[in-house]
mmCIF file with all atom_site columns, C-alpha atoms in Angstrom:
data_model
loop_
_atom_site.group_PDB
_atom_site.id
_atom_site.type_symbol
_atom_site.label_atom_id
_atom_site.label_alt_id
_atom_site.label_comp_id
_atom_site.label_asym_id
_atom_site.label_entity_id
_atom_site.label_seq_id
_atom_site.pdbx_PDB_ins_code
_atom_site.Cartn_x
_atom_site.Cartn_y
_atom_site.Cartn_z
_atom_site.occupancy
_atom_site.B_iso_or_equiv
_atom_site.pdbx_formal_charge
_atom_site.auth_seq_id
_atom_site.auth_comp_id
_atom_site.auth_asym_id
_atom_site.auth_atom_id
_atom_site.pdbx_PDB_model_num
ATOM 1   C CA . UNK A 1 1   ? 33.186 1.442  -17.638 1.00 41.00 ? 222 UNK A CA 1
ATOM 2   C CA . UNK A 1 2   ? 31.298 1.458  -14.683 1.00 47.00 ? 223 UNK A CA 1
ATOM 3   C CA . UNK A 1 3   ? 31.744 5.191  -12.407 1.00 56.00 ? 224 UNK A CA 1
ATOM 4   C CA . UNK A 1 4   ? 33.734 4.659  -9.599  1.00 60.00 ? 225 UNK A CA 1
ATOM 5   C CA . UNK A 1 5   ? 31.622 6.187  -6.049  1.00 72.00 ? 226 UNK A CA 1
ATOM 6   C CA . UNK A 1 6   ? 32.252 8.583  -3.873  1.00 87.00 ? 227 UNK A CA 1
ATOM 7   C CA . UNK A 1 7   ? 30.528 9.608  -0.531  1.00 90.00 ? 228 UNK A CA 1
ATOM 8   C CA . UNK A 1 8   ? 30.717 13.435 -0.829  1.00 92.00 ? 229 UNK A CA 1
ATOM 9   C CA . UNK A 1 9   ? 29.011 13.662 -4.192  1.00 94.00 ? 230 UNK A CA 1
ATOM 10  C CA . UNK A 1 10  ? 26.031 10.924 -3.089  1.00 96.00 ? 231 UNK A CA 1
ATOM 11  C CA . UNK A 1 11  ? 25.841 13.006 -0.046  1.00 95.00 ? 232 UNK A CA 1
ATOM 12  C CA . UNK A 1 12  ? 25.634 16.108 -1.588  1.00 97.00 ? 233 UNK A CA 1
ATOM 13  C CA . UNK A 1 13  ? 22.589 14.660 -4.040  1.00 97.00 ? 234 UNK A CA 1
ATOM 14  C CA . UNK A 1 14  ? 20.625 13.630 -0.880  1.00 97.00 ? 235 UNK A CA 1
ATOM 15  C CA . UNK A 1 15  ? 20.981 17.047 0.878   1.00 96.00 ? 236 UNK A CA 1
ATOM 16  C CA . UNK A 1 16  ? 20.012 18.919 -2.154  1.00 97.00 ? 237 UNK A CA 1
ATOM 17  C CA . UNK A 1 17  ? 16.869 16.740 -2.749  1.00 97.00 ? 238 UNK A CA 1
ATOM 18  C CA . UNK A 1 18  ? 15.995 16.763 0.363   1.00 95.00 ? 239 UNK A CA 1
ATOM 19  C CA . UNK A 1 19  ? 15.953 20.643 0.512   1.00 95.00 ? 240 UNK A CA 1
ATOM 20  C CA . UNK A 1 20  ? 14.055 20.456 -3.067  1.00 96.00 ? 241 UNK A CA 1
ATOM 21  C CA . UNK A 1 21  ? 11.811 18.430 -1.507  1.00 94.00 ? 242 UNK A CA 1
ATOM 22  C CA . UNK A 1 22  ? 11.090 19.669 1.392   1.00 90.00 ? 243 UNK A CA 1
ATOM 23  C CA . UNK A 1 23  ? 10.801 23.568 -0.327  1.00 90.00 ? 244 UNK A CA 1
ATOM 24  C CA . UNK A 1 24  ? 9.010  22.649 -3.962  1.00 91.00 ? 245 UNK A CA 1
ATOM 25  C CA . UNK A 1 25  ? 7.497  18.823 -3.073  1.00 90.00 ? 246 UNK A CA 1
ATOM 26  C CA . UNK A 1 26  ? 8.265  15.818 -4.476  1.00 91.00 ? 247 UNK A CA 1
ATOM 27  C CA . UNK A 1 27  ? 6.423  15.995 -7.588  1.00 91.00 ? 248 UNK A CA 1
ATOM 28  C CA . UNK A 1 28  ? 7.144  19.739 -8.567  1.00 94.00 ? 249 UNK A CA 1
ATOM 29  C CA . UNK A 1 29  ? 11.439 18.762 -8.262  1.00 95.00 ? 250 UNK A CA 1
ATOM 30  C CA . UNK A 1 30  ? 12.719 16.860 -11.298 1.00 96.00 ? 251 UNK A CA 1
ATOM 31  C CA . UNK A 1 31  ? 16.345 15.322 -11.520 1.00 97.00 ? 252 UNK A CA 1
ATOM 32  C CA . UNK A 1 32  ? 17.294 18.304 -13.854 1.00 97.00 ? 253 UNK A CA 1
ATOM 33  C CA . UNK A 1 33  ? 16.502 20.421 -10.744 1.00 97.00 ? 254 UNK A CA 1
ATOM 34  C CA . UNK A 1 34  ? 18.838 18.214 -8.645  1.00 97.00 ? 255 UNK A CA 1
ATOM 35  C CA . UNK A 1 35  ? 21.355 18.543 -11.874 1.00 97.00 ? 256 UNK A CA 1
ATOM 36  C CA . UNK A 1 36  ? 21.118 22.043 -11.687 1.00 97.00 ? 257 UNK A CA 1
ATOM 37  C CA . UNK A 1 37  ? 21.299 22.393 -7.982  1.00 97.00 ? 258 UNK A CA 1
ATOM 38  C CA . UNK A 1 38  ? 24.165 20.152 -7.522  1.00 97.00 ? 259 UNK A CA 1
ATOM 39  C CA . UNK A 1 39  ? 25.868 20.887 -10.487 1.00 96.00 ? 260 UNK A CA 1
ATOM 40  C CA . UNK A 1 40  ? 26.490 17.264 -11.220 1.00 96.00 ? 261 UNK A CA 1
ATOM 41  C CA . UNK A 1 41  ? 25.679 15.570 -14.733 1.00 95.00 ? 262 UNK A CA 1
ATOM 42  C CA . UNK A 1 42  ? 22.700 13.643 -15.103 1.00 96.00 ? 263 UNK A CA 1
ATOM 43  C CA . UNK A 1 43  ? 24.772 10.527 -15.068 1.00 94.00 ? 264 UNK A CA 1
ATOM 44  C CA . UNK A 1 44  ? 26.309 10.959 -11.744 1.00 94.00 ? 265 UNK A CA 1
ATOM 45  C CA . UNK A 1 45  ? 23.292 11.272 -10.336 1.00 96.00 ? 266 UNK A CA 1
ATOM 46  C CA . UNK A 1 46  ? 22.356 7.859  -11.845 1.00 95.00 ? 267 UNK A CA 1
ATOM 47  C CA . UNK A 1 47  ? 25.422 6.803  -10.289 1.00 94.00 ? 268 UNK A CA 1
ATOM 48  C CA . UNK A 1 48  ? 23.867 6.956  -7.201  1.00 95.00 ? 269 UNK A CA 1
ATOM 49  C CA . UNK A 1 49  ? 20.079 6.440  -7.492  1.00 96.00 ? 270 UNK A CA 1
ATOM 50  C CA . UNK A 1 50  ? 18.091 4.941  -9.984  1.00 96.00 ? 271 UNK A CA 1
ATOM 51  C CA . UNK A 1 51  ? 14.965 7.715  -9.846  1.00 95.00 ? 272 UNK A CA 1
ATOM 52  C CA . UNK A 1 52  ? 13.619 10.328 -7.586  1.00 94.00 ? 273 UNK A CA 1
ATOM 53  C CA . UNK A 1 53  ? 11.533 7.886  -5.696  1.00 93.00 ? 274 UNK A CA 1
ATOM 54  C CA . UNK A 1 54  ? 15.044 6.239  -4.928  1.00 95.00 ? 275 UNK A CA 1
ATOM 55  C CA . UNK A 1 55  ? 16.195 9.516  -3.733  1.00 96.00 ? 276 UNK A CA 1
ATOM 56  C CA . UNK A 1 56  ? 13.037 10.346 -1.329  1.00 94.00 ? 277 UNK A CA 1
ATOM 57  C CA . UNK A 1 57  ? 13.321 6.905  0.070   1.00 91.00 ? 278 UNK A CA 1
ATOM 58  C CA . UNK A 1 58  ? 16.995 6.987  1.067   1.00 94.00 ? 279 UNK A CA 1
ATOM 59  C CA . UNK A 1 59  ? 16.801 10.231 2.508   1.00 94.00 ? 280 UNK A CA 1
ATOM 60  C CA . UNK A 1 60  ? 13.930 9.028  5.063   1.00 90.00 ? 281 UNK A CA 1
ATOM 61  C CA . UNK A 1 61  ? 15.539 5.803  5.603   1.00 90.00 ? 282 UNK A CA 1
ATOM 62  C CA . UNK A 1 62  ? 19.094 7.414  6.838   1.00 92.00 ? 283 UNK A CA 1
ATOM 63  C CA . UNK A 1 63  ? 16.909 10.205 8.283   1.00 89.00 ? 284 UNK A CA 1
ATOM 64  C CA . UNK A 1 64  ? 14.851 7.564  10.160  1.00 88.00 ? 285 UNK A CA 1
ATOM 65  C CA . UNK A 1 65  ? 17.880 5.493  10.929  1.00 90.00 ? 286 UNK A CA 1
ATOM 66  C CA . UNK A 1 66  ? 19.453 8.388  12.965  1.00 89.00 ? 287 UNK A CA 1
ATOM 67  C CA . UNK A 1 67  ? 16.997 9.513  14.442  1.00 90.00 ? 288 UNK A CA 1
ATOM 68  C CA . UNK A 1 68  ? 16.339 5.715  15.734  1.00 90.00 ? 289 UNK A CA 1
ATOM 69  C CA . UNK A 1 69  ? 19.558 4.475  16.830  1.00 93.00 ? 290 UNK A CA 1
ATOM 70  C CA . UNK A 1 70  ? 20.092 7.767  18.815  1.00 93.00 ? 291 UNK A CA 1
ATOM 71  C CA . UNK A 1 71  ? 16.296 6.845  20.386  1.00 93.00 ? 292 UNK A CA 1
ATOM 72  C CA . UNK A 1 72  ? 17.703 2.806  20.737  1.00 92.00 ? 293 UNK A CA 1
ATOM 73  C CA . UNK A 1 73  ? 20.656 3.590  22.237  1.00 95.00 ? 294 UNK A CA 1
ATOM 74  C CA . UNK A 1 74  ? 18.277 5.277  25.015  1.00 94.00 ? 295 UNK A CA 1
ATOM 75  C CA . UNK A 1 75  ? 16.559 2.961  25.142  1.00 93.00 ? 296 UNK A CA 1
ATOM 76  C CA . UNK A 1 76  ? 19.204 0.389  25.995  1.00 94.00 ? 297 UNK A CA 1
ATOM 77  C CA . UNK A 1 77  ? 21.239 2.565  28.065  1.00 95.00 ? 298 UNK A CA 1
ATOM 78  C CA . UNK A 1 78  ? 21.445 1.277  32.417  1.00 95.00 ? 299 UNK A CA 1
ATOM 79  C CA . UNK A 1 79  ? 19.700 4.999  32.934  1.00 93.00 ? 300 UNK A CA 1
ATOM 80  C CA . UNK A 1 80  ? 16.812 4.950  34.643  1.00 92.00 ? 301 UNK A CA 1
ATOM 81  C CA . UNK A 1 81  ? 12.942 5.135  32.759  1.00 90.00 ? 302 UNK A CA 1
ATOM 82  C CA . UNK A 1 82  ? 12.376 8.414  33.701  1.00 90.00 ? 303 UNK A CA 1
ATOM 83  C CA . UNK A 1 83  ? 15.614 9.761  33.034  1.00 94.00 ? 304 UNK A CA 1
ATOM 84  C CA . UNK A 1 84  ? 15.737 7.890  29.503  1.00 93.00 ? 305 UNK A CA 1
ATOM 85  C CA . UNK A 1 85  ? 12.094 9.310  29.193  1.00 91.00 ? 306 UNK A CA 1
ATOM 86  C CA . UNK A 1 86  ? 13.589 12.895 29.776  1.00 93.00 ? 307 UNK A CA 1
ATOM 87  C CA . UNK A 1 87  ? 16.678 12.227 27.742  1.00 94.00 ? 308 UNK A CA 1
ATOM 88  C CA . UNK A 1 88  ? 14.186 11.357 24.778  1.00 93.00 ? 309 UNK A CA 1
ATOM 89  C CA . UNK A 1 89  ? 12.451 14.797 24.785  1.00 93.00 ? 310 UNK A CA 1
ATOM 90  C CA . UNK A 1 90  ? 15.589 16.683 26.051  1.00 94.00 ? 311 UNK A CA 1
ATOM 91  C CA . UNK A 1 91  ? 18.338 15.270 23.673  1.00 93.00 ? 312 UNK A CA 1
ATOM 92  C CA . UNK A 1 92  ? 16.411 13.152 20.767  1.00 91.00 ? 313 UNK A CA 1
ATOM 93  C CA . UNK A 1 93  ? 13.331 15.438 20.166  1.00 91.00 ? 314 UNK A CA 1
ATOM 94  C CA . UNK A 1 94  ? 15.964 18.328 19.534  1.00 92.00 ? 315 UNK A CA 1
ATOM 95  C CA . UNK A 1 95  ? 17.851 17.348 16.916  1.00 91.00 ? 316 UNK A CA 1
ATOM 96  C CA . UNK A 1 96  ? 15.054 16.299 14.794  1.00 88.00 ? 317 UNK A CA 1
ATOM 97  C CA . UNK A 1 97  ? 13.358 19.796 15.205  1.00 89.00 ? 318 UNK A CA 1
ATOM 98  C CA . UNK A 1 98  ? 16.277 20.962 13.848  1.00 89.00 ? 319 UNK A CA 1
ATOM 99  C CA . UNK A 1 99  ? 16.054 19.351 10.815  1.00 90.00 ? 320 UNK A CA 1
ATOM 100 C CA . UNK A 1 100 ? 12.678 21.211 9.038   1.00 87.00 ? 321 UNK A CA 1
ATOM 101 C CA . UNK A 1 101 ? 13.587 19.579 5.342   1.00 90.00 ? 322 UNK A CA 1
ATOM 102 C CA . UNK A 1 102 ? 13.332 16.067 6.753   1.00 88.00 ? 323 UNK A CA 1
ATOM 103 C CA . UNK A 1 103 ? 10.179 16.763 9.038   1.00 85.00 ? 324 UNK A CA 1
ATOM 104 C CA . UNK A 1 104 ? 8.555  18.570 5.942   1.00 85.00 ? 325 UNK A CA 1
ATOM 105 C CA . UNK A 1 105 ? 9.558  15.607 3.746   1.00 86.00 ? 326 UNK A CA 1
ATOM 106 C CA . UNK A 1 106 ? 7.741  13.130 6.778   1.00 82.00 ? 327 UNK A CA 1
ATOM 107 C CA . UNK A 1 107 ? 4.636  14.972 6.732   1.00 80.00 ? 328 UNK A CA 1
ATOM 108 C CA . UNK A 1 108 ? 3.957  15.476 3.262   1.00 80.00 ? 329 UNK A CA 1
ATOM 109 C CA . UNK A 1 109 ? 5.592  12.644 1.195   1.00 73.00 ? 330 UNK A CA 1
ATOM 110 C CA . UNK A 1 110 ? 7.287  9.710  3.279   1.00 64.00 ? 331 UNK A CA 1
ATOM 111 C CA . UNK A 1 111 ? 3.891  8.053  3.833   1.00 69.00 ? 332 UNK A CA 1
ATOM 112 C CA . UNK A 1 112 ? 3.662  7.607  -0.009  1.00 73.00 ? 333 UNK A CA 1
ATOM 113 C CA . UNK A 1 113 ? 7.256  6.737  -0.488  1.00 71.00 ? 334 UNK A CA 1
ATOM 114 C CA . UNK A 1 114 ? 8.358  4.770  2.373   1.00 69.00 ? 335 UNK A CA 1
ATOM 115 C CA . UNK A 1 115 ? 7.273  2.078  4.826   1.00 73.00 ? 336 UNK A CA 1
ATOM 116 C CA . UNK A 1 116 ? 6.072  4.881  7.742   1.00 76.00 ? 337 UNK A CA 1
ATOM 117 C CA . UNK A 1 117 ? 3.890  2.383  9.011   1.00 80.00 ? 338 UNK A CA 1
ATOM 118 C CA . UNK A 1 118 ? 7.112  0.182  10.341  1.00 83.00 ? 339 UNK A CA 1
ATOM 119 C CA . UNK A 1 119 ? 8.682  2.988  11.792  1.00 83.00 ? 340 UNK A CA 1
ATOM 120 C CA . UNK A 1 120 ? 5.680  4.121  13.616  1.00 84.00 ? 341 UNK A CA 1
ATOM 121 C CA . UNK A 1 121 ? 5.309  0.558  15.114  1.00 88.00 ? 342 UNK A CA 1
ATOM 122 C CA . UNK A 1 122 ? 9.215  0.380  15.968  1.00 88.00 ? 343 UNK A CA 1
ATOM 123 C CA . UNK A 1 123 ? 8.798  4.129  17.423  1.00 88.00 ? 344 UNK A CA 1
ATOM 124 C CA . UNK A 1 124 ? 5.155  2.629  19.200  1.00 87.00 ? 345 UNK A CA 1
ATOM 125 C CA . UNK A 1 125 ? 7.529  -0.218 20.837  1.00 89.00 ? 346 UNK A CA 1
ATOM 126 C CA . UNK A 1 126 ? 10.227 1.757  21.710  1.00 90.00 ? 347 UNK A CA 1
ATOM 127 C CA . UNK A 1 127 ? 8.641  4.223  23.334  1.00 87.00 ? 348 UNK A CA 1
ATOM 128 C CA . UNK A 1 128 ? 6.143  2.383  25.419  1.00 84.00 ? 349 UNK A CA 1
ATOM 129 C CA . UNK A 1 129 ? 8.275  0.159  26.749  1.00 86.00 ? 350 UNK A CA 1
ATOM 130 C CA . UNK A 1 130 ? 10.628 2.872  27.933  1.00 87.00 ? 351 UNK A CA 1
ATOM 131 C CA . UNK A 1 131 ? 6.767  3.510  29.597  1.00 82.00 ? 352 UNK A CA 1
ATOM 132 C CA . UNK A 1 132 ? 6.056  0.503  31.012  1.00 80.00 ? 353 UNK A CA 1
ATOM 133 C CA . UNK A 1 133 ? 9.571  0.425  32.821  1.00 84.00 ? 354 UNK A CA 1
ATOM 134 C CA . UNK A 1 134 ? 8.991  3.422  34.587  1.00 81.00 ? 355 UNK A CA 1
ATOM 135 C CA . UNK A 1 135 ? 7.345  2.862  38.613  1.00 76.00 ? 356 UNK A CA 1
ATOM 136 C CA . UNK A 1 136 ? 4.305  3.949  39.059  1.00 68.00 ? 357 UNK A CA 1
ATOM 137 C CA . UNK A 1 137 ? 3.493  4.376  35.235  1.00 61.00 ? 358 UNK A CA 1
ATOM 138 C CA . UNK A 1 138 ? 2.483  0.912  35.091  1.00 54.00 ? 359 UNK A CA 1
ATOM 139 C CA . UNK A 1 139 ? -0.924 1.466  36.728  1.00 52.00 ? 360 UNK A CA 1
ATOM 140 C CA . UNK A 1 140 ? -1.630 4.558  34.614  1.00 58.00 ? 361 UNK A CA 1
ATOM 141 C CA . UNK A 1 141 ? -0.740 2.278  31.184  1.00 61.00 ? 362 UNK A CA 1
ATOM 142 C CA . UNK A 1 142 ? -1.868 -0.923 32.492  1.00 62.00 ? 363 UNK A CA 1
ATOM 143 C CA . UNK A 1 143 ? -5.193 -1.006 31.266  1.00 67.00 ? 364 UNK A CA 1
ATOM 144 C CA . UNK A 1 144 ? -4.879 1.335  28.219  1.00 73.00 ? 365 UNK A CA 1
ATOM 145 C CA . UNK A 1 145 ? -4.854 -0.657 25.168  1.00 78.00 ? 366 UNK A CA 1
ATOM 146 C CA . UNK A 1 146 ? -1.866 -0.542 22.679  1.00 78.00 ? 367 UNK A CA 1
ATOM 147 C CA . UNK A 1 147 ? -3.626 0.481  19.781  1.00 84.00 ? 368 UNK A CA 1
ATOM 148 C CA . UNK A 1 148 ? -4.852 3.713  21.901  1.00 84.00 ? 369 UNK A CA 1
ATOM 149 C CA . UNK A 1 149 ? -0.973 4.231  23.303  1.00 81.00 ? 370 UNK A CA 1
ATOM 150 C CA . UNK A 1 150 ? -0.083 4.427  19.387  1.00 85.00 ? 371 UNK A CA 1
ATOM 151 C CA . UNK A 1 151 ? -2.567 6.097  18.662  1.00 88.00 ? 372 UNK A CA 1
ATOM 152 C CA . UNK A 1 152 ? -1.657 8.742  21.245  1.00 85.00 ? 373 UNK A CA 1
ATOM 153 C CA . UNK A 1 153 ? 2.150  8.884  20.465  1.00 83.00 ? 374 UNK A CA 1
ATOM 154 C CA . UNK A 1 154 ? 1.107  9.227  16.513  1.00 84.00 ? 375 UNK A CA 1
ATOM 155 C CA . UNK A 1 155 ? -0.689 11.840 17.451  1.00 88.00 ? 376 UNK A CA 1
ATOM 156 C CA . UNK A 1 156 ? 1.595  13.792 19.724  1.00 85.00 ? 377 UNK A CA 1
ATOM 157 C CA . UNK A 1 157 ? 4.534  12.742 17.248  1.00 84.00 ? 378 UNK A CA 1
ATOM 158 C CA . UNK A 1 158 ? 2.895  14.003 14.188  1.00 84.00 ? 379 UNK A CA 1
ATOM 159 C CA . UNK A 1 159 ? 1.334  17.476 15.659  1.00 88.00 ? 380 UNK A CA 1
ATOM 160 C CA . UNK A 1 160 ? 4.488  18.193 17.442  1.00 89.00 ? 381 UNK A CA 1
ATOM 161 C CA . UNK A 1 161 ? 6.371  17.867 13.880  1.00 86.00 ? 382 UNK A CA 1
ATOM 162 C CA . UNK A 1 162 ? 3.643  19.851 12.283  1.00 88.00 ? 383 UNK A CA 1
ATOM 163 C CA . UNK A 1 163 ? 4.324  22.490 14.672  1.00 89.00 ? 384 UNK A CA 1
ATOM 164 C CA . UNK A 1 164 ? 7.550  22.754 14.627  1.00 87.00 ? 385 UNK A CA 1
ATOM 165 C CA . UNK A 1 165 ? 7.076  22.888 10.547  1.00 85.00 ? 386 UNK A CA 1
ATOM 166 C CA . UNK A 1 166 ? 4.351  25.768 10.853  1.00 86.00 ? 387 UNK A CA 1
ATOM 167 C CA . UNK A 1 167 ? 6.522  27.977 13.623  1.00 84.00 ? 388 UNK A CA 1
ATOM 168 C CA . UNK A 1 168 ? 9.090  28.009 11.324  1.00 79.00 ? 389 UNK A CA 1
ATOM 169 C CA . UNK A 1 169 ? 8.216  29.198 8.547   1.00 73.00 ? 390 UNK A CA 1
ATOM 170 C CA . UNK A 1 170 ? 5.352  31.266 10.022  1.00 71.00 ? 391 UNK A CA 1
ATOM 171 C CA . UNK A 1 171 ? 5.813  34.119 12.959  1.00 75.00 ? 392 UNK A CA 1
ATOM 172 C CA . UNK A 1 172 ? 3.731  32.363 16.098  1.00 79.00 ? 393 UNK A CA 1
ATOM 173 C CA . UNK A 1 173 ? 5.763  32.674 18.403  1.00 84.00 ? 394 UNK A CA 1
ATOM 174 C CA . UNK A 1 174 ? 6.263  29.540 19.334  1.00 89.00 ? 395 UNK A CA 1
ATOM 175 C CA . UNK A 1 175 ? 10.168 27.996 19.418  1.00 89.00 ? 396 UNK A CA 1
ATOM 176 C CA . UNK A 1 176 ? 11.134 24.152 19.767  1.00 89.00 ? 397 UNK A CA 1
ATOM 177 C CA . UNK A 1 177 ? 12.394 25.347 23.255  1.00 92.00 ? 398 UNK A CA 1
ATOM 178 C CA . UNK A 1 178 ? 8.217  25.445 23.888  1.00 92.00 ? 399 UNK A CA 1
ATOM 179 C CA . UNK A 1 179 ? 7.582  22.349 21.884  1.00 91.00 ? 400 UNK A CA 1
ATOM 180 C CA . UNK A 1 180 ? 10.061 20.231 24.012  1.00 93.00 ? 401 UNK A CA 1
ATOM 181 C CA . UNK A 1 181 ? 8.502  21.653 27.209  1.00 94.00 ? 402 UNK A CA 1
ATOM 182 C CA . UNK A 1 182 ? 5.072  21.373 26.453  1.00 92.00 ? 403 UNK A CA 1
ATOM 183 C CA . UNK A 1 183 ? 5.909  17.729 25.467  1.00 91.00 ? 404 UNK A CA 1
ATOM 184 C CA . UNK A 1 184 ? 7.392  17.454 28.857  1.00 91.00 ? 405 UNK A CA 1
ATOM 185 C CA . UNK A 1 185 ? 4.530  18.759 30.834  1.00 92.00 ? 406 UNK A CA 1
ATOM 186 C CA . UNK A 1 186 ? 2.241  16.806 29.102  1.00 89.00 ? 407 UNK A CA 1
ATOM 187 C CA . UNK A 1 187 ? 3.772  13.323 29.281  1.00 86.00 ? 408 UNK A CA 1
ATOM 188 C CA . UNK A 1 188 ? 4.545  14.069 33.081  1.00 86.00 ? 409 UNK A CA 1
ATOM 189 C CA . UNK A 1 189 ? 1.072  14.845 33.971  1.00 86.00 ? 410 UNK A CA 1
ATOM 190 C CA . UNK A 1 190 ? -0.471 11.483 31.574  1.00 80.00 ? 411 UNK A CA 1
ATOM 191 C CA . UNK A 1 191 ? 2.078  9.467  33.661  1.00 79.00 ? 412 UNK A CA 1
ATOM 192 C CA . UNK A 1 192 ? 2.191  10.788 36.561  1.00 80.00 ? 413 UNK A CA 1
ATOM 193 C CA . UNK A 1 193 ? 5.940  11.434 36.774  1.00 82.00 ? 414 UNK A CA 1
ATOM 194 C CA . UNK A 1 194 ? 8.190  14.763 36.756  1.00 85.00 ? 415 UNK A CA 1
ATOM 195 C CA . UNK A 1 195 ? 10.367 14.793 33.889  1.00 85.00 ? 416 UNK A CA 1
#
């Protein structure tokens, strides 16, 4: 007889993975770890997923998910660029520096594990067009070539992540208050714009 679902219990798996994950990495956390942190049996968990690489790949795909359909419906909001610019870093880039098991997990294991390389094209889009609809930004991103404005929000993506990792579990000083204003300043002067 097949075991009936429930939302709670899958949800619980994925939360406890993801903080086995994020603390003791992908390939130091077996399922009996996620047995014994859950307190599930073995088959429950197998209920759910069909392996650990199951596991890691649902939690960035729902991870991911949120964090995009918060940044789409931005996007696709009647605000103006620069305010959907500033609601990005002011309401978006929060809430995913709040969650350190998911950014650890997209640093260290997500590129082996998932399709990143979509994401980071559908984040690429998103964000530069959000960019090019913004006046007087066009002339500062007319001539740079995509590959470099990827490049560039990889880049800035990634280290603010990083930082946010490092300044948590280290003492530098440095909050996600400062990452989200730094991020400011530094987007207004590339464009040209006060955020």
């Amino acid at each position: 007889m097949a075991r009936s679902r429930n939302e709670a219990k899958r949800n619980q798996i994925l939360l406890t993975s993801k903080s086995l994950f994020a603390g003791k990495g992908f390939f130091n956390t077996s399922i009996a770890d996620i047995v014994r942190e859950t307190g599930f049996p073995v088959g429950t968990i197998y209920t759910y997923f069909q392996n650990k690489e199951d596991i890691i790949q649902k939690i960035v795909e729902e991870g991911w998910e949120e964090f995009y359909i918060n940044l789409k419906s931005i996007q696709d909001s009647d605000m103006p660029p620069v305010k959907k610019l500033k609601a990005v870093i002011d309401e978006i880039l929060p809430e995913l520096l709040q969650d350190v098991d998911l950014i650890n997990i997209l640093l260290t294991e997500a590129i082996q594990y998932t399709a990143i390389e979509g994401k980071i094209e559908k984040l690429t889009d998103t964000i530069d067009s959000i960019l090019q609809a913004i006046p007087g930004s066009k002339s500062a991103l007319t001539n740079i070539p995509r590959a470099f404005i990827k490049t560039s929000i990889v880049v800035f993506f990634l280290g603010v992540l990083q930082t946010a990792k490092i300044s948590k579990t280290k003492v530098m000083g440095i909050t996600n208050q400062d990452l989200i204003d730094f991020t400011k300043s530094v987007i207004s002067q590339s464009i040209g714009v006060e955020l």
